[in-house]
Tab-separated table of C-alpha atoms and ligand atoms in Angstrom:
chain	number	residue	atom	x	y	z
P	2	MET	CA	-45.010	-131.100	-46.034
P	3	THR	CA	-44.468	-133.736	-43.584
P	4	SER	CA	-47.017	-136.636	-42.605
P	5	PRO	CA	-49.580	-135.688	-40.496
P	6	SER	CA	-49.171	-136.841	-36.793
P	7	ILE	CA	-52.117	-136.900	-34.195
P	8	HIS	CA	-54.636	-134.346	-34.745
P	9	GLY	CA	-56.571	-132.607	-31.696
P	10	ARG	CA	-58.620	-130.092	-30.876
P	11	ASP	CA	-55.604	-127.841	-29.585
P	12	GLY	CA	-53.074	-128.664	-32.093
P	13	SER	CA	-51.965	-125.678	-34.067
P	14	ASN	CA	-50.139	-127.315	-36.831
P	15	ASP	CA	-53.154	-129.349	-38.059
P	16	THR	CA	-53.018	-129.676	-41.794
P	17	LEU	CA	-55.962	-128.376	-43.718
P	18	PRO	CA	-57.297	-130.392	-46.589
P	19	THR	CA	-56.587	-129.121	-50.049
P	20	ASN	CA	-59.129	-131.183	-51.965
P	21	HIS	CA	-62.869	-131.230	-50.896
P	22	VAL	CA	-66.082	-132.596	-51.567
P	23	THR	CA	-68.131	-131.103	-53.889
P	24	ASP	CA	-70.810	-128.494	-53.129
P	25	GLU	CA	-73.787	-130.951	-54.097
P	26	LEU	CA	-72.483	-133.403	-51.839
P	27	LEU	CA	-72.325	-130.654	-49.021
P	28	ALA	CA	-75.871	-129.277	-49.794
P	29	ALA	CA	-77.299	-132.840	-50.389
P	30	TYR	CA	-76.119	-133.562	-47.084
P	31	ALA	CA	-77.421	-130.446	-45.550
P	32	ALA	CA	-81.085	-131.249	-47.200
P	33	GLY	CA	-80.781	-134.981	-45.698
P	34	ASN	CA	-80.963	-136.186	-49.066
P	35	LEU	CA	-77.475	-138.206	-49.418
P	36	SER	CA	-77.461	-141.749	-49.019
P	37	GLU	CA	-75.890	-142.992	-45.814
P	38	ALA	CA	-72.444	-144.338	-47.809
P	39	GLN	CA	-71.996	-140.542	-49.101
P	40	SER	CA	-72.976	-138.801	-45.680
P	41	LEU	CA	-70.419	-140.958	-44.023
P	42	LEU	CA	-67.861	-139.606	-46.298
P	43	VAL	CA	-68.878	-136.161	-46.340
P	44	ALA	CA	-69.069	-136.191	-42.248
P	45	THR	CA	-65.629	-137.666	-42.284
P	46	HIS	CA	-63.813	-135.078	-44.475
P	47	SER	CA	-65.858	-132.367	-42.647
P	48	ALA	CA	-64.762	-133.198	-38.997
P	49	LEU	CA	-61.234	-132.568	-40.792
P	50	CYS	CA	-62.202	-129.605	-42.566
P	51	PRO	CA	-63.547	-126.508	-41.107
P	52	GLU	CA	-64.169	-125.296	-44.609
P	53	CYS	CA	-66.569	-127.637	-45.715
P	54	ARG	CA	-67.935	-127.522	-42.117
P	55	ALA	CA	-68.639	-124.147	-42.882
P	56	ALA	CA	-70.328	-124.670	-45.943
P	57	ILE	CA	-72.727	-127.231	-44.618
P	58	ALA	CA	-74.008	-125.091	-41.797
P	59	GLU	CA	-74.231	-122.358	-44.851
P	60	PHE	CA	-76.240	-124.879	-46.891
P	61	GLU	CA	-78.384	-125.705	-43.625
P	62	ALA	CA	-79.400	-122.031	-42.993
P	63	VAL	CA	-80.209	-121.924	-46.981
P	64	GLY	CA	-82.672	-124.908	-46.449
P	65	ALA	CA	-83.892	-122.927	-43.303
P	66	SER	CA	-84.859	-120.339	-45.543
P	67	PHE	CA	-87.093	-122.231	-47.601
P	68	LEU	CA	-89.223	-122.995	-44.583
P	69	GLU	CA	-90.003	-119.230	-44.389
P	70	GLU	CA	-91.518	-119.060	-47.980
P	71	ILE	CA	-93.075	-122.590	-48.138
P	72	ALA	CA	-96.933	-122.625	-48.121
P	73	PRO	CA	-97.445	-124.058	-44.500
P	74	GLU	CA	-99.880	-127.132	-44.195
P	75	SER	CA	-102.275	-126.892	-41.530
P	76	MET	CA	-101.565	-129.022	-38.780
P	77	ARG	CA	-104.564	-131.086	-37.637
P	78	ALA	CA	-107.168	-129.911	-35.126
P	79	GLY	CA	-106.196	-130.611	-31.877
P	80	SER	CA	-102.595	-131.450	-32.807
P	81	LEU	CA	-100.935	-128.774	-30.529
P	82	ASP	CA	-103.063	-129.885	-27.695
P	83	SER	CA	-101.609	-133.399	-27.832
P	84	VAL	CA	-98.290	-132.314	-28.380
P	85	LEU	CA	-98.782	-130.090	-25.033
P	86	ALA	CA	-100.161	-133.043	-23.582
P	87	ARG	CA	-96.755	-135.024	-24.074
P	88	LEU	CA	-94.598	-132.471	-23.339
P	89	ASP	CA	-96.174	-132.923	-19.736
P	90	GLN	CA	-94.820	-136.444	-19.607
P	91	GLU	CA	-91.241	-135.370	-20.463
P	92	GLU	CA	-91.148	-133.690	-17.188
P	93	MET	CA	-90.463	-136.890	-15.642
P	94	PRO	CA	-86.779	-136.423	-14.125
P	95	ALA	CA	-85.367	-139.231	-16.037
P	96	ASN	CA	-86.168	-137.436	-19.369
P	97	ASN	CA	-85.109	-134.043	-18.187
P	98	VAL	CA	-81.245	-134.593	-18.167
P	99	VAL	CA	-79.417	-132.547	-20.618
P	100	GLN	CA	-76.563	-133.749	-22.016
P	101	HIS	CA	-73.825	-131.151	-21.929
P	102	PRO	CA	-71.124	-131.120	-24.117
P	103	SER	CA	-68.438	-131.375	-21.047
P	104	SER	CA	-69.938	-134.697	-20.498
P	105	TYR	CA	-68.397	-135.992	-23.809
P	106	SER	CA	-65.916	-138.385	-22.989
P	107	ALA	CA	-63.113	-138.807	-25.488
P	108	PRO	CA	-61.753	-142.407	-26.386
P	109	ASP	CA	-58.341	-142.942	-24.735
P	110	ARG	CA	-55.426	-142.611	-27.321
P	111	GLN	CA	-51.831	-143.362	-27.488
P	112	ILE	CA	-48.963	-141.715	-29.289
P	113	GLY	CA	-48.578	-142.975	-32.832
P	114	GLU	CA	-52.061	-144.340	-33.242
P	115	VAL	CA	-54.324	-142.102	-35.663
P	116	LEU	CA	-57.652	-141.203	-33.982
P	117	LEU	CA	-60.464	-141.390	-36.329
P	118	PRO	CA	-63.111	-138.731	-36.805
P	119	GLN	CA	-66.012	-139.358	-34.884
P	120	PRO	CA	-68.497	-140.049	-37.758
P	121	LEU	CA	-66.324	-143.195	-38.728
P	122	ARG	CA	-65.861	-144.457	-35.345
P	123	GLY	CA	-69.449	-145.824	-35.407
P	124	TYR	CA	-68.553	-148.067	-38.233
P	125	VAL	CA	-64.809	-148.872	-37.697
P	126	GLY	CA	-63.926	-148.328	-33.616
P	127	SER	CA	-62.113	-145.474	-32.258
P	128	ASP	CA	-58.753	-146.037	-34.226
P	129	LEU	CA	-57.326	-148.060	-36.809
P	130	ARG	CA	-55.961	-150.807	-34.837
P	131	ASP	CA	-59.634	-151.858	-34.318
P	132	VAL	CA	-60.023	-152.623	-38.044
P	133	THR	CA	-59.714	-156.043	-39.049
P	134	TRP	CA	-57.693	-156.174	-42.509
P	135	ARG	CA	-58.228	-158.618	-45.330
P	136	PRO	CA	-55.280	-158.891	-47.511
P	137	VAL	CA	-55.982	-158.444	-51.258
P	138	ILE	CA	-52.711	-158.281	-53.350
P	139	ARG	CA	-49.193	-157.440	-52.009
P	140	GLY	CA	-49.383	-154.082	-50.592
P	141	LEU	CA	-52.818	-153.864	-50.464
P	142	GLU	CA	-55.381	-154.679	-47.625
P	143	GLU	CA	-59.020	-153.491	-47.303
P	144	ALA	CA	-61.739	-154.215	-44.887
P	145	GLU	CA	-65.818	-153.665	-45.851
P	146	LEU	CA	-67.643	-151.563	-43.680
P	147	LYS	CA	-71.404	-152.261	-43.195
P	148	VAL	CA	-73.585	-149.177	-44.478
P	149	SER	CA	-77.339	-149.580	-45.444
P	150	GLY	CA	-78.067	-149.265	-48.815
P	151	PRO	CA	-77.094	-151.525	-51.679
P	152	GLU	CA	-75.876	-148.818	-53.981
P	153	PHE	CA	-72.386	-148.196	-52.745
P	154	ASN	CA	-69.850	-150.321	-51.668
P	155	VAL	CA	-67.937	-148.807	-48.660
P	156	ARG	CA	-64.658	-149.830	-47.393
P	157	LEU	CA	-61.017	-149.084	-46.136
P	158	ILE	CA	-58.242	-149.951	-47.637
P	159	LYS	CA	-54.490	-149.396	-46.485
P	160	VAL	CA	-51.854	-149.319	-49.036
P	161	ALA	CA	-48.510	-150.124	-47.636
P	162	ALA	CA	-45.717	-147.502	-47.567
P	163	GLY	CA	-44.723	-147.038	-51.093
P	164	ALA	CA	-46.958	-149.505	-52.698
P	165	ALA	CA	-48.849	-148.950	-55.813
P	166	MET	CA	-52.159	-149.945	-56.507
P	167	PRO	CA	-52.829	-151.482	-59.891
P	168	GLN	CA	-53.662	-149.072	-62.614
P	169	HIS	CA	-57.157	-148.892	-62.923
P	170	SER	CA	-60.333	-146.568	-64.538
P	171	HIS	CA	-63.958	-146.528	-62.873
P	172	GLN	CA	-67.266	-147.482	-64.330
P	173	GLY	CA	-69.080	-145.544	-61.656
P	174	GLU	CA	-67.808	-142.760	-59.142
P	175	GLU	CA	-64.967	-143.344	-56.955
P	176	LEU	CA	-64.515	-141.289	-53.725
P	177	THR	CA	-61.708	-141.666	-51.738
P	178	LEU	CA	-60.917	-139.887	-48.465
P	179	VAL	CA	-57.431	-140.001	-46.953
P	180	LEU	CA	-57.224	-140.899	-43.174
P	181	THR	CA	-53.703	-141.629	-42.791
P	182	GLY	CA	-50.432	-140.804	-44.897
P	183	ALA	CA	-50.420	-139.772	-48.103
P	184	TYR	CA	-50.767	-141.031	-51.724
P	185	GLN	CA	-49.859	-139.529	-55.421
P	186	ASP	CA	-51.267	-140.108	-58.633
P	187	GLY	CA	-50.862	-138.398	-62.028
P	188	SER	CA	-53.277	-135.496	-60.411
P	189	GLY	CA	-51.604	-134.726	-57.575
P	190	ARG	CA	-51.030	-135.337	-54.030
P	191	PHE	CA	-53.625	-136.584	-51.323
P	192	ALA	CA	-53.218	-136.551	-47.576
P	193	ARG	CA	-55.018	-136.765	-44.451
P	194	GLY	CA	-58.638	-135.190	-45.011
P	195	ASP	CA	-58.301	-134.771	-48.834
P	196	VAL	CA	-60.906	-136.259	-50.983
P	197	GLN	CA	-60.635	-137.339	-54.416
P	198	ILE	CA	-63.066	-138.011	-56.947
P	199	ALA	CA	-62.756	-140.078	-59.646
P	200	ASP	CA	-64.913	-141.204	-62.709
P	201	GLY	CA	-64.425	-142.943	-65.907
P	202	ASP	CA	-62.409	-140.392	-67.198
P	203	VAL	CA	-59.836	-141.030	-64.685
P	204	ASP	CA	-57.270	-143.823	-64.960
P	205	HIS	CA	-54.749	-143.754	-62.361
P	206	GLN	CA	-52.329	-145.704	-60.116
P	207	PRO	CA	-52.222	-144.101	-56.695
P	208	THR	CA	-49.013	-144.669	-54.881
P	209	ALA	CA	-48.551	-144.406	-51.074
P	210	GLU	CA	-45.839	-142.374	-50.260
P	211	PRO	CA	-42.802	-144.046	-49.187
P	212	ASP	CA	-42.598	-143.193	-45.320
P	213	GLU	CA	-45.941	-144.319	-44.281
P	214	ALA	CA	-48.763	-146.747	-45.042
P	215	CYS	CA	-52.098	-144.931	-46.439
P	216	VAL	CA	-55.283	-145.514	-45.129
P	217	CYS	CA	-58.301	-144.100	-47.203
P	218	LEU	CA	-62.024	-144.523	-46.968
P	219	ILE	CA	-63.459	-145.376	-50.399
P	220	ILE	CA	-67.171	-145.556	-51.743
P	221	THR	CA	-67.938	-146.859	-55.034
P	222	ASP	CA	-70.993	-147.550	-56.823
P	223	ALA	CA	-69.918	-149.734	-59.449
P	224	PRO	CA	-66.587	-151.974	-59.809
P	225	ILE	CA	-63.214	-150.479	-60.878
P	226	LYS	CA	-61.769	-151.272	-64.141
P	227	LEU	CA	-58.218	-152.640	-64.137
P	228	THR	CA	-56.346	-151.252	-67.133
P	229	GLY	CA	-52.923	-152.007	-66.456
P	230	ARG	CA	-51.619	-155.108	-68.942
P	231	LEU	CA	-51.727	-157.430	-65.996
P	232	GLY	CA	-54.679	-156.046	-64.355
P	233	ARG	CA	-56.977	-156.555	-67.370
P	234	LEU	CA	-56.833	-160.564	-66.606
P	235	LEU	CA	-57.789	-159.780	-63.488
P	236	ASN	CA	-61.014	-157.858	-64.214
P	237	PRO	CA	-63.397	-160.660	-64.103
P	238	PHE	CA	-62.337	-161.356	-60.421
P	239	ILE	CA	-62.736	-157.899	-58.979
P	240	ARG	CA	-65.899	-156.789	-57.578
P	241	TYR	CA	-65.183	-153.192	-56.665
A	3	MET	CA	-86.213	-149.288	-47.044
A	4	LYS	CA	-87.393	-146.448	-49.420
A	5	LEU	CA	-90.634	-147.663	-50.019
A	6	ILE	CA	-92.559	-144.874	-48.691
A	7	GLN	CA	-90.645	-142.363	-50.710
A	8	VAL	CA	-92.476	-140.518	-53.526
A	9	ASP	CA	-90.528	-140.810	-56.911
A	10	PRO	CA	-90.519	-137.700	-58.387
A	11	ARG	CA	-90.477	-139.211	-61.891
A	12	LEU	CA	-94.023	-140.114	-61.288
A	13	VAL	CA	-95.134	-137.004	-60.986
A	14	HIS	CA	-96.068	-135.184	-63.946
A	15	PRO	CA	-93.101	-133.195	-65.189
A	16	SER	CA	-95.421	-130.105	-65.987
A	17	VAL	CA	-96.723	-130.211	-62.429
A	18	MET	CA	-93.689	-130.530	-60.609
A	19	HIS	CA	-92.328	-127.661	-62.861
A	20	THR	CA	-95.131	-125.384	-62.202
A	21	LEU	CA	-94.396	-126.156	-58.225
A	22	VAL	CA	-90.987	-125.475	-58.444
A	23	GLU	CA	-91.548	-122.246	-60.345
A	24	ASN	CA	-94.143	-120.764	-58.203
A	25	SER	CA	-91.948	-121.335	-55.153
A	26	VAL	CA	-88.854	-119.650	-56.667
A	27	LYS	CA	-91.100	-116.666	-57.801
A	28	THR	CA	-92.217	-116.382	-54.202
A	29	ALA	CA	-88.998	-116.558	-53.145
A	30	ILE	CA	-87.679	-113.574	-55.116
A	31	THR	CA	-90.857	-111.329	-54.730
A	32	ARG	CA	-91.555	-111.778	-50.815
A	33	PRO	CA	-90.521	-108.984	-49.049
A	34	VAL	CA	-87.895	-109.626	-46.577
A	35	ALA	CA	-88.696	-109.033	-43.178
A	36	LEU	CA	-86.139	-107.043	-41.062
A	37	PHE	CA	-85.401	-107.519	-37.802
A	38	GLY	CA	-87.907	-105.865	-35.172
A	39	SER	CA	-90.086	-104.436	-38.158
A	40	VAL	CA	-92.843	-107.334	-37.744
A	41	ARG	CA	-93.929	-108.394	-34.914
A	42	SER	CA	-95.903	-111.750	-34.666
A	43	LEU	CA	-99.159	-111.921	-32.681
A	44	ALA	CA	-97.688	-114.812	-30.952
A	45	ALA	CA	-94.528	-112.686	-30.032
A	46	PHE	CA	-96.651	-110.265	-28.726
A	47	ALA	CA	-98.779	-112.230	-27.090
A	48	ILE	CA	-95.863	-113.562	-24.799
A	49	ILE	CA	-94.600	-110.194	-24.144
A	50	ALA	CA	-98.180	-108.856	-23.112
A	51	SER	CA	-98.877	-111.320	-20.892
A	52	ASP	CA	-95.732	-112.062	-19.281
A	53	GLY	CA	-95.533	-115.724	-19.672
A	54	ALA	CA	-99.373	-116.609	-18.967
A	55	MET	CA	-101.537	-118.497	-21.438
A	56	THR	CA	-103.846	-115.936	-23.237
A	57	GLN	CA	-104.566	-117.645	-26.212
A	58	GLU	CA	-106.481	-120.660	-27.214
A	59	PRO	CA	-103.852	-122.908	-28.633
A	60	THR	CA	-106.107	-124.115	-31.570
A	61	ALA	CA	-106.681	-120.642	-32.586
A	62	LYS	CA	-102.975	-120.251	-33.499
A	63	GLU	CA	-102.748	-123.450	-35.186
A	64	THR	CA	-104.870	-122.141	-38.061
A	65	ARG	CA	-103.894	-118.574	-38.145
A	66	PRO	CA	-101.435	-118.054	-40.793
A	67	SER	CA	-98.286	-116.823	-39.245
A	68	GLU	CA	-95.847	-113.904	-39.824
A	69	PRO	CA	-92.579	-114.402	-40.049
A	70	LEU	CA	-90.667	-114.575	-36.427
A	71	THR	CA	-87.438	-112.435	-36.075
A	72	ALA	CA	-84.502	-113.897	-35.158
A	73	PRO	CA	-84.053	-112.567	-31.750
A	74	GLU	CA	-88.045	-113.341	-31.042
A	75	LEU	CA	-86.748	-117.029	-31.670
A	76	VAL	CA	-83.884	-117.125	-29.413
A	77	THR	CA	-85.869	-115.941	-26.670
A	78	PHE	CA	-88.264	-118.480	-27.183
A	79	VAL	CA	-85.999	-121.260	-27.212
A	80	SER	CA	-84.085	-119.860	-24.003
A	81	LYS	CA	-87.618	-119.537	-22.356
A	82	ILE	CA	-88.364	-122.986	-23.223
A	83	ALA	CA	-84.729	-124.405	-22.024
A	84	GLU	CA	-84.661	-122.114	-18.548
A	85	GLN	CA	-88.404	-122.084	-17.817
A	86	ARG	CA	-90.148	-125.102	-19.707
A	87	CYS	CA	-92.114	-122.006	-20.986
A	88	LYS	CA	-95.403	-123.372	-22.864
A	89	THR	CA	-96.409	-120.429	-24.485
A	90	SER	CA	-92.936	-119.884	-26.147
A	91	PHE	CA	-93.451	-123.657	-27.273
A	92	GLN	CA	-96.951	-122.700	-28.623
A	93	ALA	CA	-95.207	-119.636	-30.360
A	94	LEU	CA	-92.696	-121.822	-32.031
A	95	PHE	CA	-95.176	-124.705	-32.871
A	96	GLY	CA	-97.543	-122.300	-34.564
A	97	TYR	CA	-94.909	-120.881	-36.767
A	98	PHE	CA	-92.671	-123.938	-37.601
A	99	ALA	CA	-94.991	-126.701	-37.059
A	100	PRO	CA	-97.151	-125.971	-40.588
A	101	ARG	CA	-94.028	-125.305	-42.497
A	102	LEU	CA	-92.316	-128.262	-41.455
A	103	LYS	CA	-95.652	-130.258	-42.389
A	104	ALA	CA	-95.201	-128.666	-45.813
A	105	TYR	CA	-91.784	-129.114	-46.196
A	106	LEU	CA	-92.228	-132.880	-45.486
A	107	MET	CA	-95.138	-133.474	-47.626
A	108	ARG	CA	-92.944	-131.648	-50.490
A	109	LEU	CA	-90.490	-134.471	-49.966
A	110	GLY	CA	-92.982	-137.254	-50.518
A	111	SER	CA	-94.363	-137.716	-47.002
A	112	ASP	CA	-98.130	-137.995	-46.966
A	113	ALA	CA	-100.506	-135.816	-44.662
A	114	ASP	CA	-100.721	-138.427	-41.705
A	115	GLN	CA	-96.672	-139.448	-41.730
A	116	ALA	CA	-95.597	-135.583	-41.832
A	117	GLU	CA	-97.686	-134.743	-39.150
A	118	GLU	CA	-96.470	-137.465	-36.874
A	119	LEU	CA	-93.107	-136.488	-37.971
A	120	VAL	CA	-93.653	-132.964	-36.955
A	121	GLN	CA	-94.896	-133.527	-33.844
A	122	GLU	CA	-91.636	-135.664	-32.739
A	123	ALA	CA	-89.556	-132.896	-33.983
A	124	MET	CA	-91.219	-130.326	-32.035
A	125	ILE	CA	-91.238	-132.522	-29.088
A	126	MET	CA	-87.148	-132.796	-29.848
A	127	VAL	CA	-86.980	-128.915	-29.746
A	128	TRP	CA	-88.643	-128.740	-26.408
A	129	ARG	CA	-86.251	-131.809	-25.247
A	130	LYS	CA	-83.275	-130.517	-26.788
A	131	ALA	CA	-83.951	-126.585	-26.139
A	132	ALA	CA	-81.053	-126.324	-23.489
A	133	SER	CA	-78.480	-127.545	-25.730
A	134	PHE	CA	-79.415	-125.151	-28.482
A	135	ASP	CA	-76.240	-122.845	-28.971
A	136	ALA	CA	-77.163	-119.142	-30.532
A	137	SER	CA	-73.605	-118.798	-31.207
A	138	GLN	CA	-73.441	-122.058	-33.708
A	139	ALA	CA	-76.870	-121.686	-35.557
A	140	ALA	CA	-79.903	-119.955	-35.895
A	141	VAL	CA	-83.093	-120.806	-34.368
A	142	SER	CA	-84.746	-121.787	-37.557
A	143	THR	CA	-81.378	-123.493	-38.958
A	144	TRP	CA	-81.357	-125.801	-35.818
A	145	ILE	CA	-85.020	-126.562	-36.364
A	146	PHE	CA	-84.819	-127.465	-39.848
A	147	THR	CA	-81.887	-129.760	-39.053
A	148	ILE	CA	-83.891	-131.421	-36.198
A	149	ALA	CA	-86.864	-132.370	-38.824
A	150	ARG	CA	-84.254	-133.434	-41.267
A	151	ASN	CA	-82.869	-135.908	-38.901
A	152	LYS	CA	-86.216	-137.294	-38.058
A	153	ARG	CA	-87.220	-137.813	-41.418
A	154	ILE	CA	-84.020	-139.348	-42.382
A	155	ASP	CA	-84.705	-142.004	-38.836
A	156	ALA	CA	-88.047	-142.581	-39.504
A	157	ILE	CA	-88.280	-142.934	-43.371
A	158	ARG	CA	-84.916	-144.022	-44.691
A	159	ARG	CA	-84.295	-145.817	-41.382
A	160	GLU	CA	-80.615	-145.354	-41.944
A	161	LYS	CA	-78.151	-144.312	-39.801
A	162	ARG	CA	-76.734	-140.730	-40.493
A	163	PRO	CA	-73.137	-139.799	-39.906
A	164	GLU	CA	-73.111	-136.593	-37.764
A	165	ILE	CA	-70.301	-134.215	-37.416
A	166	ASP	CA	-69.845	-133.782	-33.754
A	167	LEU	CA	-68.307	-130.502	-32.870
A	168	GLU	CA	-66.893	-131.709	-29.424
A	169	ASP	CA	-65.154	-134.561	-31.518
A	170	PRO	CA	-61.118	-134.789	-30.306
A	171	ALA	CA	-60.261	-135.472	-34.138
A	172	LEU	CA	-61.731	-132.236	-35.074
A	173	VAL	CA	-59.684	-129.948	-36.921
A	174	PRO	CA	-60.812	-126.585	-35.889
A	175	GLN	CA	-61.387	-123.576	-37.684
A	176	SER	CA	-59.499	-120.578	-36.270
A	177	GLU	CA	-61.086	-118.346	-33.782
A	178	SER	CA	-61.814	-114.967	-36.008
A	179	LEU	CA	-62.814	-116.989	-39.066
A	180	ALA	CA	-65.156	-118.976	-37.156
A	181	ASP	CA	-67.093	-116.118	-35.468
A	182	ASP	CA	-67.082	-114.229	-38.973
A	183	ILE	CA	-68.814	-117.431	-40.505
A	184	ILE	CA	-71.293	-117.673	-37.916
A	185	GLU	CA	-72.564	-114.020	-38.407
A	186	GLU	CA	-72.770	-114.410	-42.046
A	187	GLN	CA	-75.013	-117.560	-41.520
A	188	GLN	CA	-77.077	-115.634	-39.236
A	189	ASP	CA	-78.059	-112.816	-41.204
A	190	ALA	CA	-81.051	-114.183	-43.025
A	191	ARG	CA	-81.322	-111.007	-44.895
A	192	ARG	CA	-78.079	-111.374	-46.562
A	193	LEU	CA	-78.807	-115.079	-47.331
A	194	LYS	CA	-82.245	-114.043	-48.965
A	195	ALA	CA	-80.428	-111.411	-50.937
A	196	ALA	CA	-77.785	-114.115	-52.348
A	197	ILE	CA	-80.603	-116.450	-53.538
A	198	SER	CA	-82.658	-113.382	-55.197
A	199	ARG	CA	-79.264	-112.617	-56.993
A	200	LEU	CA	-79.499	-116.192	-58.568
A	201	SER	CA	-80.896	-116.723	-61.852
A	202	SER	CA	-84.403	-118.365	-61.962
A	203	GLU	CA	-82.955	-121.681	-63.436
A	204	GLN	CA	-80.251	-121.679	-60.662
A	205	ALA	CA	-82.650	-120.935	-57.878
A	206	THR	CA	-84.989	-123.918	-59.105
A	207	LEU	CA	-82.147	-126.308	-59.347
A	208	ILE	CA	-81.327	-125.320	-55.831
A	209	LYS	CA	-84.560	-125.536	-54.539
A	210	MET	CA	-84.618	-129.148	-56.061
A	211	ALA	CA	-81.981	-130.370	-54.285
A	212	TYR	CA	-83.532	-129.595	-51.291
A	213	PHE	CA	-86.938	-130.552	-51.837
A	214	GLY	CA	-87.200	-133.309	-54.303
A	215	ASP	CA	-85.363	-136.461	-53.574
A	216	LYS	CA	-83.843	-137.994	-56.695
A	217	ALA	CA	-84.061	-134.580	-57.699
A	218	HIS	CA	-81.033	-134.678	-60.375
A	219	GLY	CA	-83.068	-137.554	-62.391
A	220	ALA	CA	-86.366	-135.836	-62.331
A	221	ILE	CA	-84.770	-132.171	-63.906
A	222	ALA	CA	-83.293	-134.217	-66.124
A	223	GLU	CA	-86.292	-135.889	-67.233
A	224	GLU	CA	-88.420	-132.731	-67.271
A	225	THR	CA	-85.751	-130.454	-69.189
A	226	GLY	CA	-84.552	-133.215	-71.254
A	227	LEU	CA	-81.207	-132.491	-70.619
A	228	PRO	CA	-78.616	-135.149	-70.110
A	229	LEU	CA	-78.120	-136.141	-65.947
A	230	GLY	CA	-74.380	-134.890	-66.411
A	231	THR	CA	-75.427	-131.468	-67.615
A	232	VAL	CA	-77.987	-131.134	-64.389
A	233	LYS	CA	-75.133	-132.027	-62.435
A	234	SER	CA	-72.703	-129.816	-63.541
A	235	ARG	CA	-75.609	-126.967	-63.685
A	236	LEU	CA	-76.538	-127.437	-60.376
A	237	ARG	CA	-72.889	-127.632	-59.295
A	238	LEU	CA	-72.670	-124.199	-60.622
A	239	ALA	CA	-75.699	-122.978	-59.109
A	240	LEU	CA	-74.680	-124.005	-55.667
A	241	GLY	CA	-70.935	-122.406	-56.175
A	242	HIS	CA	-72.533	-119.280	-57.174
A	243	LEU	CA	-74.712	-119.188	-54.130
A	244	ARG	CA	-71.864	-119.689	-51.630
A	245	LYS	CA	-69.941	-116.880	-54.083
A	246	GLU	CA	-72.780	-114.479	-53.463
A	247	LEU	CA	-73.101	-115.262	-49.842
A	248	LYS	CA	-69.236	-114.425	-49.771
A	249	GLU	CA	-69.340	-111.155	-51.587
A	250	GLY	CA	-72.560	-109.991	-49.645
A	251	ALA	CA	-70.896	-110.340	-46.624
A	252	PRO	CA	-70.501	-106.779	-44.783
C	329	ZN	ZN1	-63.448	-129.408	-47.474
């Protein structure tokens, strides 16, 4: 497999992800019960994965089917009337403009840059050149993303072509989504759109493939634990 | 900001259990409404009166509403989009508003807040009717997602990263497969049949994932099962449901 180039709607050679988010995450996203951080990862993966988009639509339909059987709660008397009155105000011309999908304007892009899926663009910008990277260790840079909710740390990491992350395990759960390039660890190969879910049972050393830097979106709910010989000494300095 | 949410762990486990059990039983024993077989009063009114309002709005609010069929729902939405038809809107309101209110209250909103969110959601239905695409989702699913998003905006005060179907970065589904999937989703009967084939434990778990925030923790506490076990059982249940949906395909 070659590394993915630009992905677009008309691209017939889009590589489909082979490592997906879990059904629980998809169902919770559909139900609206997922944190913003996890929603960001699920939505970004699903933009790149038609299978998971279909699953979300399915789980939304399941949610809707529960509405049919729920015991209704009466609306307050006069509720409909007050809504109908508000609809009349809606008829002002300014509010009556319907946004058609065709009016969507795609950001300009140039050959060689990787277009980020829409859910991420709200946090990062339209492509990876907009990111301000902070060096962490040799071959590894990161950029923290501002996402509400204190429970998760959300960041982009960039592993230089051929570079290895320090060997580490996890105290909580770590969700990794590959945006560009690819990496391998003991359990397999992860390329654009692929998700890896790692917890305390996973002790790995992800290594970027030699031809291209690998950029990933990473969500963690607890600091990682460095397990390599040198890494153990660094543990006190690692936040996530 | 999660101050307003009700932590299910504060609800007595037996109450929670009964709630969930009852609704699951209803789900399984309730007769399936076949397309066209049950014509609701609201739908009938619109056909009989050809768009003129013949019913008192308040009467409809309190009347228990019959299930509307999928084609009826699509007709209502397109009449709203094309003719700004208030009778169609009333029909949708009469059916969905009390259900959305119950749904939001089940998720921890108090009656006032639920009422307000439902009103906002229904106004959104009016506003966005023209962008509803019957080839993408059923009307009930569309309205469910509108209410879901209103709730996230209002209660959690969080952004919701959304999948944009016009996103140039979107990796598309092959055409034929996409059509199959949409047809499957719209077949409400098949969906219900799939849910009814689940064990009652699995149906309960799935329902908790929709109706209970922090549901996993609540189930773990209620059943005495470790959280990890609850999670893996929910995963199995969801996988089972998706398998049932695939296999039930015509
Ligand atoms: Zn996927």
